[in-house]
Short mmCIF file of C-alpha atoms (C1' of nucleotides) in Angstrom, two decimals:
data_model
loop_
_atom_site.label_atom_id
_atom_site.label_comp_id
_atom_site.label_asym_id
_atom_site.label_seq_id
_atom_site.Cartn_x
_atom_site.Cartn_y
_atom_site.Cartn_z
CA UNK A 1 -33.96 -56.76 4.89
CA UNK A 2 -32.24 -54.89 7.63
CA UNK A 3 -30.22 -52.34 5.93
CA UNK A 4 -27.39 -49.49 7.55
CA UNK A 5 -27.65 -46.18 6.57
CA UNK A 6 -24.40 -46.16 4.52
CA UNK A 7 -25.98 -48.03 2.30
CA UNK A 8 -28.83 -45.35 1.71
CA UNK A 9 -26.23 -42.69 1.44
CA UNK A 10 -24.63 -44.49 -1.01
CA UNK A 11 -27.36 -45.14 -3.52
CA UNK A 12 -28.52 -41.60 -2.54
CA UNK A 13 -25.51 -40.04 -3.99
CA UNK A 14 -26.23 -42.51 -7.03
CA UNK A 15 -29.96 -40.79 -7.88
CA UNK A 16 -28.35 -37.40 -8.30
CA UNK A 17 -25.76 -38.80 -10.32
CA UNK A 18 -24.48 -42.22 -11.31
CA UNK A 19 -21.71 -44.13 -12.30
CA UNK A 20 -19.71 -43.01 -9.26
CA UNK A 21 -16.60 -45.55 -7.63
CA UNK A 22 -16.54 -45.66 -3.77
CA UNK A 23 -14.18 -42.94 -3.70
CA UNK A 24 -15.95 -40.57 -5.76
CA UNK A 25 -18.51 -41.11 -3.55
CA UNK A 26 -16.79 -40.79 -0.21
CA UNK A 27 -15.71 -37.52 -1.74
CA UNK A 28 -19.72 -36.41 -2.69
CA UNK A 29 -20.65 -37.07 0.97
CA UNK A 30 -17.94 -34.63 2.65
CA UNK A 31 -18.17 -32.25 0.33
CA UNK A 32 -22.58 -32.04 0.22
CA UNK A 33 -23.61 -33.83 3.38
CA UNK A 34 -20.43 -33.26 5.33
CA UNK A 35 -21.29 -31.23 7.99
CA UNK A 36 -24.36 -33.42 9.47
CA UNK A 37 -22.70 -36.84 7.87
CA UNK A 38 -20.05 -38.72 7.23
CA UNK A 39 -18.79 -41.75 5.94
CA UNK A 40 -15.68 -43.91 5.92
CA UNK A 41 -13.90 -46.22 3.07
CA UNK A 42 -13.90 -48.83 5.77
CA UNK A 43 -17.89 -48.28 5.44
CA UNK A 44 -18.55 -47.77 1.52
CA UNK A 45 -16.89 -50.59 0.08
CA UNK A 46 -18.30 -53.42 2.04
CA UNK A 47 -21.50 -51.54 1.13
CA UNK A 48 -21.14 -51.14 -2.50
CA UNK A 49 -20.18 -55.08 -2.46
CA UNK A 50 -23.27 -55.58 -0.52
CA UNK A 51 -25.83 -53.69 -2.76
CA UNK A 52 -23.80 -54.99 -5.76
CA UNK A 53 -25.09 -58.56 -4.57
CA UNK A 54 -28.50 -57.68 -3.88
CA UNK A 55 -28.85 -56.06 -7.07
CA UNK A 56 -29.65 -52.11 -5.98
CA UNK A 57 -26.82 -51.16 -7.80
CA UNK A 58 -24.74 -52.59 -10.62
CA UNK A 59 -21.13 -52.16 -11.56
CA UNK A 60 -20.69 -50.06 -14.76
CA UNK A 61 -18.02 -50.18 -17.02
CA UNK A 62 -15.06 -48.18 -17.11
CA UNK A 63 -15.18 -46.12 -20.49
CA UNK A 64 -12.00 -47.35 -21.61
CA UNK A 65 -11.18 -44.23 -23.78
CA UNK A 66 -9.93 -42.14 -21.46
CA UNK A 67 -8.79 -44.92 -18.46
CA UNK A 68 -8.92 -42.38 -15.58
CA UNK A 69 -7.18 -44.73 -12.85
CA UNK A 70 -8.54 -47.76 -12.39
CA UNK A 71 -11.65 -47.54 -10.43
CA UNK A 72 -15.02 -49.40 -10.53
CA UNK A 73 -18.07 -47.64 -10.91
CA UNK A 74 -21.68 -48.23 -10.32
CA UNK A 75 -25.23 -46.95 -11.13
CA UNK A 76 -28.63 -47.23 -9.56
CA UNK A 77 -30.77 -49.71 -10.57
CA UNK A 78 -34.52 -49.68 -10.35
CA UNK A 79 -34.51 -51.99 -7.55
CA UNK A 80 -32.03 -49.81 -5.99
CA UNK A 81 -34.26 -46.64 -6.77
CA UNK A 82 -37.19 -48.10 -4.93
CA UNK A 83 -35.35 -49.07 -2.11
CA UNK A 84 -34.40 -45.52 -1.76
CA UNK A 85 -37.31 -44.01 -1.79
CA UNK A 86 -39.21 -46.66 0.65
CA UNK A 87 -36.53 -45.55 2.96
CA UNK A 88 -36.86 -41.50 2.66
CA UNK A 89 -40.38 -41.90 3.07
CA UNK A 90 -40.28 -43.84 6.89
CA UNK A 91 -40.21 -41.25 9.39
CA UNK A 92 -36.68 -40.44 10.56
CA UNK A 93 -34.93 -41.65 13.41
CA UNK A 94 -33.05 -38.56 15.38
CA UNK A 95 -30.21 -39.63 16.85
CA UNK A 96 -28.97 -38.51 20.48
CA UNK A 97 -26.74 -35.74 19.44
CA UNK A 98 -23.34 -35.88 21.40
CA UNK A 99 -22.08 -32.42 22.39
CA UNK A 100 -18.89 -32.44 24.37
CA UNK A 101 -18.27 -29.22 24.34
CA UNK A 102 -22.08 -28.78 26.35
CA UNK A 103 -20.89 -31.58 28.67
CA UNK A 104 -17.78 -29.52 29.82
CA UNK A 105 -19.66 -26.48 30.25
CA UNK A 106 -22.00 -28.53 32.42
CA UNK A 107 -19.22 -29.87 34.72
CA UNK A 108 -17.69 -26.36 34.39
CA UNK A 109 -17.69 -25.41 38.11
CA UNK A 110 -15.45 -28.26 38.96
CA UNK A 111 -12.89 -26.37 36.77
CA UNK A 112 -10.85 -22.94 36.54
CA UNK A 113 -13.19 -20.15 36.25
CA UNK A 114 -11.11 -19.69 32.72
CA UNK A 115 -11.59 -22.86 31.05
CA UNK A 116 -15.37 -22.22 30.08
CA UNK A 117 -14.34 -19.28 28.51
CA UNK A 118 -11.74 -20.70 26.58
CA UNK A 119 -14.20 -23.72 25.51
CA UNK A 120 -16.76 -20.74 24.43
CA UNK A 121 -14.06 -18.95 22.70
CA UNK A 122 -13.09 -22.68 20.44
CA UNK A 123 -17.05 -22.90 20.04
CA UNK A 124 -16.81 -19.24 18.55
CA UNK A 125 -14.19 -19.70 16.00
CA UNK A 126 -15.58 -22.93 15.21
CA UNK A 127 -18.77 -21.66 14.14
CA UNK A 128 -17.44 -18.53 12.76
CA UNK A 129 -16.01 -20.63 10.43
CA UNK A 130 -18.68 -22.78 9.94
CA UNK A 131 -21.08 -19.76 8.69
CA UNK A 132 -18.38 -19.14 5.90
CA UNK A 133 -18.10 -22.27 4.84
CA UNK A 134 -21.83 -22.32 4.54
CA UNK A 135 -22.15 -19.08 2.89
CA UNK A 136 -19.19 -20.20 0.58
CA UNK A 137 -21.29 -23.54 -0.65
CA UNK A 138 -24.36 -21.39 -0.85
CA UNK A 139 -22.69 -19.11 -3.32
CA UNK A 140 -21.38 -22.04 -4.91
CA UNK A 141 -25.02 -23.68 -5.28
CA UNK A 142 -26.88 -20.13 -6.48
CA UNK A 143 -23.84 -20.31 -9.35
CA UNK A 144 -24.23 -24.03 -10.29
CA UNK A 145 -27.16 -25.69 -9.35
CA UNK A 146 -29.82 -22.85 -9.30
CA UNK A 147 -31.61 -24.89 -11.97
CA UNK A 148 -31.40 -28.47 -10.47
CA UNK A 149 -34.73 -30.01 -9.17
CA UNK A 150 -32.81 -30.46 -6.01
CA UNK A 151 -31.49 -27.15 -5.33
CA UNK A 152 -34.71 -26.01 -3.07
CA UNK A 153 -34.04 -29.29 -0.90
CA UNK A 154 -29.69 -28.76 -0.78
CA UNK A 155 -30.66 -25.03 -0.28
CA UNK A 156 -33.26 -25.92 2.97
CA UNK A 157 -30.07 -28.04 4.42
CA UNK A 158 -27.68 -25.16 4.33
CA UNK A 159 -30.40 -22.58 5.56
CA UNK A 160 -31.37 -24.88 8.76
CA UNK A 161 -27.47 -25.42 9.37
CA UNK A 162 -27.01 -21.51 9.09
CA UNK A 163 -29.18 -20.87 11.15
CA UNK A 164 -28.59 -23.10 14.03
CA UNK A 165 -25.56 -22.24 13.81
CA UNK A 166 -25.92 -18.18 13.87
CA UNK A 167 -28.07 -18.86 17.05
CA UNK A 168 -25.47 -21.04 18.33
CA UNK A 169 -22.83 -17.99 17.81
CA UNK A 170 -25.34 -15.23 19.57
CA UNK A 171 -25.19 -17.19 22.66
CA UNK A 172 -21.69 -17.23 22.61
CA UNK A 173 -21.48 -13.64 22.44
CA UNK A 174 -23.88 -13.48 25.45
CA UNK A 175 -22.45 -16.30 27.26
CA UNK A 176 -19.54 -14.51 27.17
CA UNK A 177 -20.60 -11.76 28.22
CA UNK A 178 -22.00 -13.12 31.38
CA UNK A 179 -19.04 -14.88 32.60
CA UNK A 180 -17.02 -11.90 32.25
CA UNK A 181 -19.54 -10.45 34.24
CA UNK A 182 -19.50 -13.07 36.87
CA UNK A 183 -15.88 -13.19 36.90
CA UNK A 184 -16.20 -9.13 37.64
CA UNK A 185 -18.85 -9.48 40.38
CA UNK A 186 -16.52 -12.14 41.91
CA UNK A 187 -13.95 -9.43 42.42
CA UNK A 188 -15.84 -7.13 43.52
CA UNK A 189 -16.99 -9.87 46.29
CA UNK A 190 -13.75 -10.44 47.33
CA UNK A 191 -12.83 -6.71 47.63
CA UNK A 192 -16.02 -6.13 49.31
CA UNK A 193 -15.05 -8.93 52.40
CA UNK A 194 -12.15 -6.91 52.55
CA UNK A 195 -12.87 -2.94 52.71
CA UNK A 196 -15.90 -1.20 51.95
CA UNK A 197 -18.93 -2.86 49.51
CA UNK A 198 -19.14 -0.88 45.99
CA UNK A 199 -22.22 -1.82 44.78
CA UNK A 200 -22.54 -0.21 41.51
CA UNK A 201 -19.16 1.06 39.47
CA UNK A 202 -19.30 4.52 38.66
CA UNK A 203 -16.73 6.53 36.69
CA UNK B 1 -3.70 -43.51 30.12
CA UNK B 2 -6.56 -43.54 27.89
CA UNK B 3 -9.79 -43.10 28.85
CA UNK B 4 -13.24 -43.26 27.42
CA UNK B 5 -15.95 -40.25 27.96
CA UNK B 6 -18.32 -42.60 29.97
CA UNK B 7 -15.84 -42.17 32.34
CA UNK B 8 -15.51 -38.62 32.79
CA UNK B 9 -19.17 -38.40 33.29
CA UNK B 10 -19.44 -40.51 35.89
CA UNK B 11 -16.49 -38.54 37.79
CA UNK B 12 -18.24 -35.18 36.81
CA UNK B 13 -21.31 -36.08 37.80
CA UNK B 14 -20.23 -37.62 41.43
CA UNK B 15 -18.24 -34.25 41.36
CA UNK B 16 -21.51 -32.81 41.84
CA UNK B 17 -23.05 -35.15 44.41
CA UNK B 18 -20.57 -38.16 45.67
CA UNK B 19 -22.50 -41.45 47.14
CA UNK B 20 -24.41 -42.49 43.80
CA UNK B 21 -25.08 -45.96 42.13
CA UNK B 22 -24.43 -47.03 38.69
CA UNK B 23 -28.60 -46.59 38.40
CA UNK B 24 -28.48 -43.41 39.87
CA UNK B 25 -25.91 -42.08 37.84
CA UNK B 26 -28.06 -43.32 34.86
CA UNK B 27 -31.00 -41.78 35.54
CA UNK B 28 -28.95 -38.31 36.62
CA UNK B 29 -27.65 -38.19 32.85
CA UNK B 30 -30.68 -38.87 31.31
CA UNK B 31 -32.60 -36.02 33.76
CA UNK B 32 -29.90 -33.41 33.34
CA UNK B 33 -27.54 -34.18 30.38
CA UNK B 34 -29.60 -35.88 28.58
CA UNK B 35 -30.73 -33.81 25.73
CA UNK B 36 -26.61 -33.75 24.40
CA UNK B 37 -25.53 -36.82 25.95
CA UNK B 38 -26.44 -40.48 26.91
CA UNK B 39 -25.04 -43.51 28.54
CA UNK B 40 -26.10 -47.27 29.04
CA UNK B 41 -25.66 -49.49 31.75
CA UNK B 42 -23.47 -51.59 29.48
CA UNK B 43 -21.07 -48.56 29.71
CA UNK B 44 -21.51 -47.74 33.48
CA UNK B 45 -21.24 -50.46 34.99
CA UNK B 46 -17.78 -51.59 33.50
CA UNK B 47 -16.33 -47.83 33.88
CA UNK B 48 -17.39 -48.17 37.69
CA UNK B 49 -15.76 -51.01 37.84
CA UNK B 50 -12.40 -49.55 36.29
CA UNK B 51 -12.55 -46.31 37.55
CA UNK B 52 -12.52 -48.13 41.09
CA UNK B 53 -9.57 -50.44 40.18
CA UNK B 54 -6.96 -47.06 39.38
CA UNK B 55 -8.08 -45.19 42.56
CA UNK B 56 -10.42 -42.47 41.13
CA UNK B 57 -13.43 -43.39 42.85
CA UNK B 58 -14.14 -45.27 46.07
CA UNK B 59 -17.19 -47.11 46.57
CA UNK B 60 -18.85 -46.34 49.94
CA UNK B 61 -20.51 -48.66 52.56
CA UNK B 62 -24.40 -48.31 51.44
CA UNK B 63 -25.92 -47.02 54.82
CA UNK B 64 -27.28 -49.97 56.60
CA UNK B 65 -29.76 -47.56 58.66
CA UNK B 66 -32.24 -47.37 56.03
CA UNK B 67 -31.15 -50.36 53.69
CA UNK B 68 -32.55 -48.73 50.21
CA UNK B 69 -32.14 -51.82 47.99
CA UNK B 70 -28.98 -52.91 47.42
CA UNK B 71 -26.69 -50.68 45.59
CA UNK B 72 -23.08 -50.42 45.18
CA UNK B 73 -22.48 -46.88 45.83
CA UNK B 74 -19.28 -44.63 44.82
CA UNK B 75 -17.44 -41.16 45.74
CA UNK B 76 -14.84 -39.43 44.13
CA UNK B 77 -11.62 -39.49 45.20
CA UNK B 78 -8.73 -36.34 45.04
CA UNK B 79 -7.01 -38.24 42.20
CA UNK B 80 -10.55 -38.44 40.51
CA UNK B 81 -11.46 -34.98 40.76
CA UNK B 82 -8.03 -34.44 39.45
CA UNK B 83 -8.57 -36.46 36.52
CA UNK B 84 -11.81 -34.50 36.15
CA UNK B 85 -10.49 -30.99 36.35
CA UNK B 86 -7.32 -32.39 33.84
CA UNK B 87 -10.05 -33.25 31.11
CA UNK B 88 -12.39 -30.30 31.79
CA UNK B 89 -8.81 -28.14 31.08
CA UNK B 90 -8.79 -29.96 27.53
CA UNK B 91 -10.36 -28.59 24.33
CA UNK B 92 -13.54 -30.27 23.95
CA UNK B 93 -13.36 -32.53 20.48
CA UNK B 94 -16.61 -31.54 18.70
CA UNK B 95 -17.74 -35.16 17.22
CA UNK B 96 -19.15 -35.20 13.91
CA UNK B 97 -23.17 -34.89 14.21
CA UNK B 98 -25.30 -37.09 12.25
CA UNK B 99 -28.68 -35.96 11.09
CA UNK B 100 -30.20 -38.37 9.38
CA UNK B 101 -33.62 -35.98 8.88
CA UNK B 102 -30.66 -33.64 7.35
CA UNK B 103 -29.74 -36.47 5.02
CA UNK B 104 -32.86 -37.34 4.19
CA UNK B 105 -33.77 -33.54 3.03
CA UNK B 106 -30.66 -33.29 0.87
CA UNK B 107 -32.02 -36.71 -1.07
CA UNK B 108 -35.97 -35.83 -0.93
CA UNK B 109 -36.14 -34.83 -4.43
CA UNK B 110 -35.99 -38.26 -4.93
CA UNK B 111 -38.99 -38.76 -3.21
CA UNK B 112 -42.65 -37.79 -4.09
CA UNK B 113 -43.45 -34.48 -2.62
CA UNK B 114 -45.33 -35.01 0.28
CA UNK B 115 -42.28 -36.62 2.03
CA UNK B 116 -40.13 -33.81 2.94
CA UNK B 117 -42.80 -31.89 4.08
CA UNK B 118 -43.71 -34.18 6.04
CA UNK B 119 -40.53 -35.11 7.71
CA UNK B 120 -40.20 -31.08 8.60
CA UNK B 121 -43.57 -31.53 10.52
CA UNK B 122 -42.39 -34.38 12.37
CA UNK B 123 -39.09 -32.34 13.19
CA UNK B 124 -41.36 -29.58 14.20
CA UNK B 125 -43.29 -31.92 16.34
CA UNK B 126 -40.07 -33.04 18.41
CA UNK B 127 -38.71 -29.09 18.57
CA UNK B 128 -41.96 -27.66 20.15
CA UNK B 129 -41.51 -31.39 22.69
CA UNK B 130 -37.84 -30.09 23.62
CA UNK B 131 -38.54 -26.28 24.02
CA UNK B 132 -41.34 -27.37 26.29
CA UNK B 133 -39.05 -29.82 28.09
CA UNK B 134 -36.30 -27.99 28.30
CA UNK B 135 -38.72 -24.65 29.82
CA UNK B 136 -39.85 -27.13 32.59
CA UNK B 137 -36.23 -27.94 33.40
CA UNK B 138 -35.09 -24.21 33.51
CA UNK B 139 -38.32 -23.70 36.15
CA UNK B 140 -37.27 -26.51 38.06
CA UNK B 141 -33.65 -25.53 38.10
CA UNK B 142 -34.47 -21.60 38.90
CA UNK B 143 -36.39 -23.06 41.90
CA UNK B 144 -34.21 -25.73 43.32
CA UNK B 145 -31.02 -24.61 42.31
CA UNK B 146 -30.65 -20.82 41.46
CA UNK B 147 -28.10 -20.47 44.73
CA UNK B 148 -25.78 -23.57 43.59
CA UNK B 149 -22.63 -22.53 42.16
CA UNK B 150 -23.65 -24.94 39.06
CA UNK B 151 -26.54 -22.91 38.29
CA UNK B 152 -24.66 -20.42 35.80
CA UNK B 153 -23.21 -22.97 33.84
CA UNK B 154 -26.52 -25.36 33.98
CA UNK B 155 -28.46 -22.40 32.57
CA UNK B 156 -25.65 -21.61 30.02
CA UNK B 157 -26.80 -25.38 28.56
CA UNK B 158 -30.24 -24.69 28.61
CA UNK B 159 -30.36 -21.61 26.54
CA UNK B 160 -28.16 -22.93 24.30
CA UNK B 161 -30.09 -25.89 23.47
CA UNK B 162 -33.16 -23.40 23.81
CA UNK B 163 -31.48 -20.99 21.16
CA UNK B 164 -30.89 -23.61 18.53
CA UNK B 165 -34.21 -25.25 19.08
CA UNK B 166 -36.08 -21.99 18.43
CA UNK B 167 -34.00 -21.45 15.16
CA UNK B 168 -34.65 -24.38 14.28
CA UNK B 169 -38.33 -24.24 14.64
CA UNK B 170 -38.46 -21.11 12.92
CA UNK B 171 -36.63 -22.50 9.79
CA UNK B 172 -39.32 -24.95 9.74
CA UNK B 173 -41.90 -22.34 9.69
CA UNK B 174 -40.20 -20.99 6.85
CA UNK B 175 -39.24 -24.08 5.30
CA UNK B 176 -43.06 -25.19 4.93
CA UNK B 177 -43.88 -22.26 3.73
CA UNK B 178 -41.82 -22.35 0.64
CA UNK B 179 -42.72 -25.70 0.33
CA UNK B 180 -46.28 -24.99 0.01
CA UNK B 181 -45.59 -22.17 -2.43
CA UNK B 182 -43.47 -24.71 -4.45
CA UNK B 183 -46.45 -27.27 -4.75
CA UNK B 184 -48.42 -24.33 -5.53
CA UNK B 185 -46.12 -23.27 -8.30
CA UNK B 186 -46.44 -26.77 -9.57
CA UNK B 187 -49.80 -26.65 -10.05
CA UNK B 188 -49.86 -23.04 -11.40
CA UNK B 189 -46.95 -24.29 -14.03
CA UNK B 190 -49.10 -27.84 -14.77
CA UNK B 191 -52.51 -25.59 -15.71
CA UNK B 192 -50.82 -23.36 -17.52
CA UNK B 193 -49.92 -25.84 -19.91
CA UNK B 194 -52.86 -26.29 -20.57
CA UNK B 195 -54.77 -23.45 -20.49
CA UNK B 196 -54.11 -19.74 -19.82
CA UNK B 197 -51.18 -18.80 -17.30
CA UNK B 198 -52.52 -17.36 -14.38
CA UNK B 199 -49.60 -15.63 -13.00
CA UNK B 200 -51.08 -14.20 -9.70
CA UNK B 201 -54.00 -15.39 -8.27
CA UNK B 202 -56.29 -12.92 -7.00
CA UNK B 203 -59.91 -12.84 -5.37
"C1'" DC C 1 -46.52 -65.93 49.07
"C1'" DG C 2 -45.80 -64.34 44.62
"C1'" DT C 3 -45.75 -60.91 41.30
"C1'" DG C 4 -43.83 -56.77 39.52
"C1'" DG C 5 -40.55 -53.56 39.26
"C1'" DC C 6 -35.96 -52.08 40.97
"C1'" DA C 7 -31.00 -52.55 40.50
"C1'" DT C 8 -26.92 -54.68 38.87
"C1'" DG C 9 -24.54 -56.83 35.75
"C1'" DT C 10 -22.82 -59.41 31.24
"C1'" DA C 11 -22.51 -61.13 26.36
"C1'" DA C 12 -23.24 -60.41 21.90
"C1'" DA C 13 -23.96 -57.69 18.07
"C1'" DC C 14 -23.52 -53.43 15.58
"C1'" DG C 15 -21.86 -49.36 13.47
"C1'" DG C 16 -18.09 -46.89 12.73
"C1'" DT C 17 -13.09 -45.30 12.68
"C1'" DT C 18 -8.36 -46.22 12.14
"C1'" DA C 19 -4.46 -48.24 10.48
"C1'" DC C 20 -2.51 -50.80 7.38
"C1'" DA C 21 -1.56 -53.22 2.79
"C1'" DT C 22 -1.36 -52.92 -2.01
"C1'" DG C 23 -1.35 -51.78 -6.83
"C1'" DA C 24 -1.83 -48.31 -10.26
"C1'" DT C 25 -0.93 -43.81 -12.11
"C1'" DT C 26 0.88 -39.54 -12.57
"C1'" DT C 27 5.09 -36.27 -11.99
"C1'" DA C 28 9.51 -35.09 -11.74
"C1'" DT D 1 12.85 -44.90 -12.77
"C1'" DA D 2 11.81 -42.87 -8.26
"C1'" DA D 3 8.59 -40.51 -5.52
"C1'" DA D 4 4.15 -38.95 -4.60
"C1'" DT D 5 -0.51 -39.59 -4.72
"C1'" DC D 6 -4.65 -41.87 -6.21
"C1'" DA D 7 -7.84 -45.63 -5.44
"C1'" DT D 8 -9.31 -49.82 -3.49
"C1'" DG D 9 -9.64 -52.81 -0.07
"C1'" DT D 10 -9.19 -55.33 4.65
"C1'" DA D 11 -8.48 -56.28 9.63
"C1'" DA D 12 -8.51 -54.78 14.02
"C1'" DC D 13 -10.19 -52.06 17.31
"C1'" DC D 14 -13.48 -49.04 20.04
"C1'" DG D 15 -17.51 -47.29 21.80
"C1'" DT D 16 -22.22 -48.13 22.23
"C1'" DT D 17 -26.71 -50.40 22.20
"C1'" DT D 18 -29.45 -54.31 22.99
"C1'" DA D 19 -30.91 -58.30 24.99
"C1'" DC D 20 -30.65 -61.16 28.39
"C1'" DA D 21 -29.81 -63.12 33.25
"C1'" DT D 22 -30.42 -62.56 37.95
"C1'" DG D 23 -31.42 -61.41 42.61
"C1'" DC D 24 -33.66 -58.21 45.73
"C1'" DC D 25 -37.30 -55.57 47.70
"C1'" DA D 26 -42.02 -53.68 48.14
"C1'" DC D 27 -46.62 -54.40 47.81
"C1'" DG D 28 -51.00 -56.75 47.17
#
DNA sequence: CGTGGCATGTAAACGGTTACATGATTTA
DNA sequence: TAAATCATGTAACCGTTTACATGCCACG
């Protein structure tokens, strides 16, 4: 039964807690998984319609005391559980990652000698703020979920993305650095074709 | 006028050596680009075809001296490099990554405990396989390439990719460890049920 | 000569995003 | 009751992969 991976996201997000609605869950996936997944409506509810019909999940009733909107929830069922963990157990598939930002800087030389810095620069903030909005979910976790049998797993998936991520911000500061560099010995070239060669500033 | 990526990689990449094929092209992205980006004929071909129709590339007579196969060859033209440079000016957009060994650590408490552990080997597997790969490349490149005016920005890809690989790798290192510990905790916690808590083992 | 791999291309299917439509519920 | 927003859903579109079709060239 040939199966996308929305589907395992959704019942997923189901094991850790159920009776969810598709938009509770959309929510649970941008604010966990969001920064290495993401999933649209136009995804989830054909999904949850889907595994509704197989029977990996089943529709639970709205408690009808408090009537919080109208929205349909579901829960796991066994079926639904097994399926799940047949799937985390097969090896998983890593997708070709799709960096645009590394694609400019690889046609870079066709460009101003500025725009890889700027690109850098974007990289920079965007991973600046990246680390706090790691460190702000890892305080978050250590505060709520110390004592869930999943923290050690949630708390590997923030460590891996912090540190990529750190690394990732270290070569900017040294990529930087170079092309500054580069930009300065490219002066100095052109000064040096036209009066005399100063190899080595000095103050 | 709206254009897909495909398309600026083909002009970048004749940027950097006009007179290529379709299957040329191919088999440049995959050699050089290829660890952050990928194309398919099924996008190539059509873009060729396109990007020849508005005047950004040109394709040239194959040269009937030597007669390699037959291949439709292109070069860019000033409007194409143009359109290159106007893109490369752009911010890059930084497309949401999807990790699905990412996804399937935040759910592996769902799964018995062998799994994640082993999914962190397998990652550590394909890390130590792109380090190597991505050494060899940075050889080849410091060999064949160190005096073209790519070469700074080429190596700028290459030690980022190297950078985050190595992070990564370490976290796995780390990440086994505690995993080990964890399973060794287990045990600890499951004898001392029954018996006596042993609460550090010693020789 | 014919087989295998090179090179080009196309059609179909897939996964995913976006935009839109709609009702229901809160709030002002 | 009007406006804003919550929640669900659908249709269309886009980019991409995959599978397939085909002809050409080199080599045995």
């Amino acid at each position: 039964m040939k199966r996308n991976r929305t589907s395992y996201v959704i019942l997923g997000m189901l094991s850790i807690e159920p009776n969810r609605s598709g938009y509770e869950i959309r929510k649970a996936v941008a604010s966990s998984v969001g920064y290495f997944w993401g999933e649209s409506y136009g995804q989830i509810y054909p999904a949850l319609k889907q595994l509704a019909a197989e029977g990996l999940i089943v529709p639970t009733l709205t408690q009808a005391g408090t009537a919080k909107k109208r929205r349909q929830q579901y829960a796991l069922t066994d079926a639904g559980r097994a399926c799940l963990r047949g799937w985390l157990a097969l090896p998983f598939q890593n997708d070709p990652p799709r960096n645009e930002f590394l694609l400019k800087l690889f046609f870079a030389r066709e460009a101003d000698p500025g725009v890889a810095i700027a690109h850098i620069r974007q990289l920079q903030e965007l991973n600046r703020g990246a680390i706090g909005i790691l460190e702000g979910i890892e305080k978050m976790l250590r505060q709520q979920a110390s004592q869930s049998p999943h923290f050690p797993y949630w708390m590997l998936t923030l460590t891996l993305g912090a540190a990529m991520t750190r690394a990732a911000l270290e070569w900017g500061e040294s990529a930087l650095a170079q092309l500054a560099l580069a930009d300065a010995g490219a002066i100095e070239d052109r000064q040096a074709t036209k009066s005399d060669p100063p190899p080595t500033p000095e103050g």
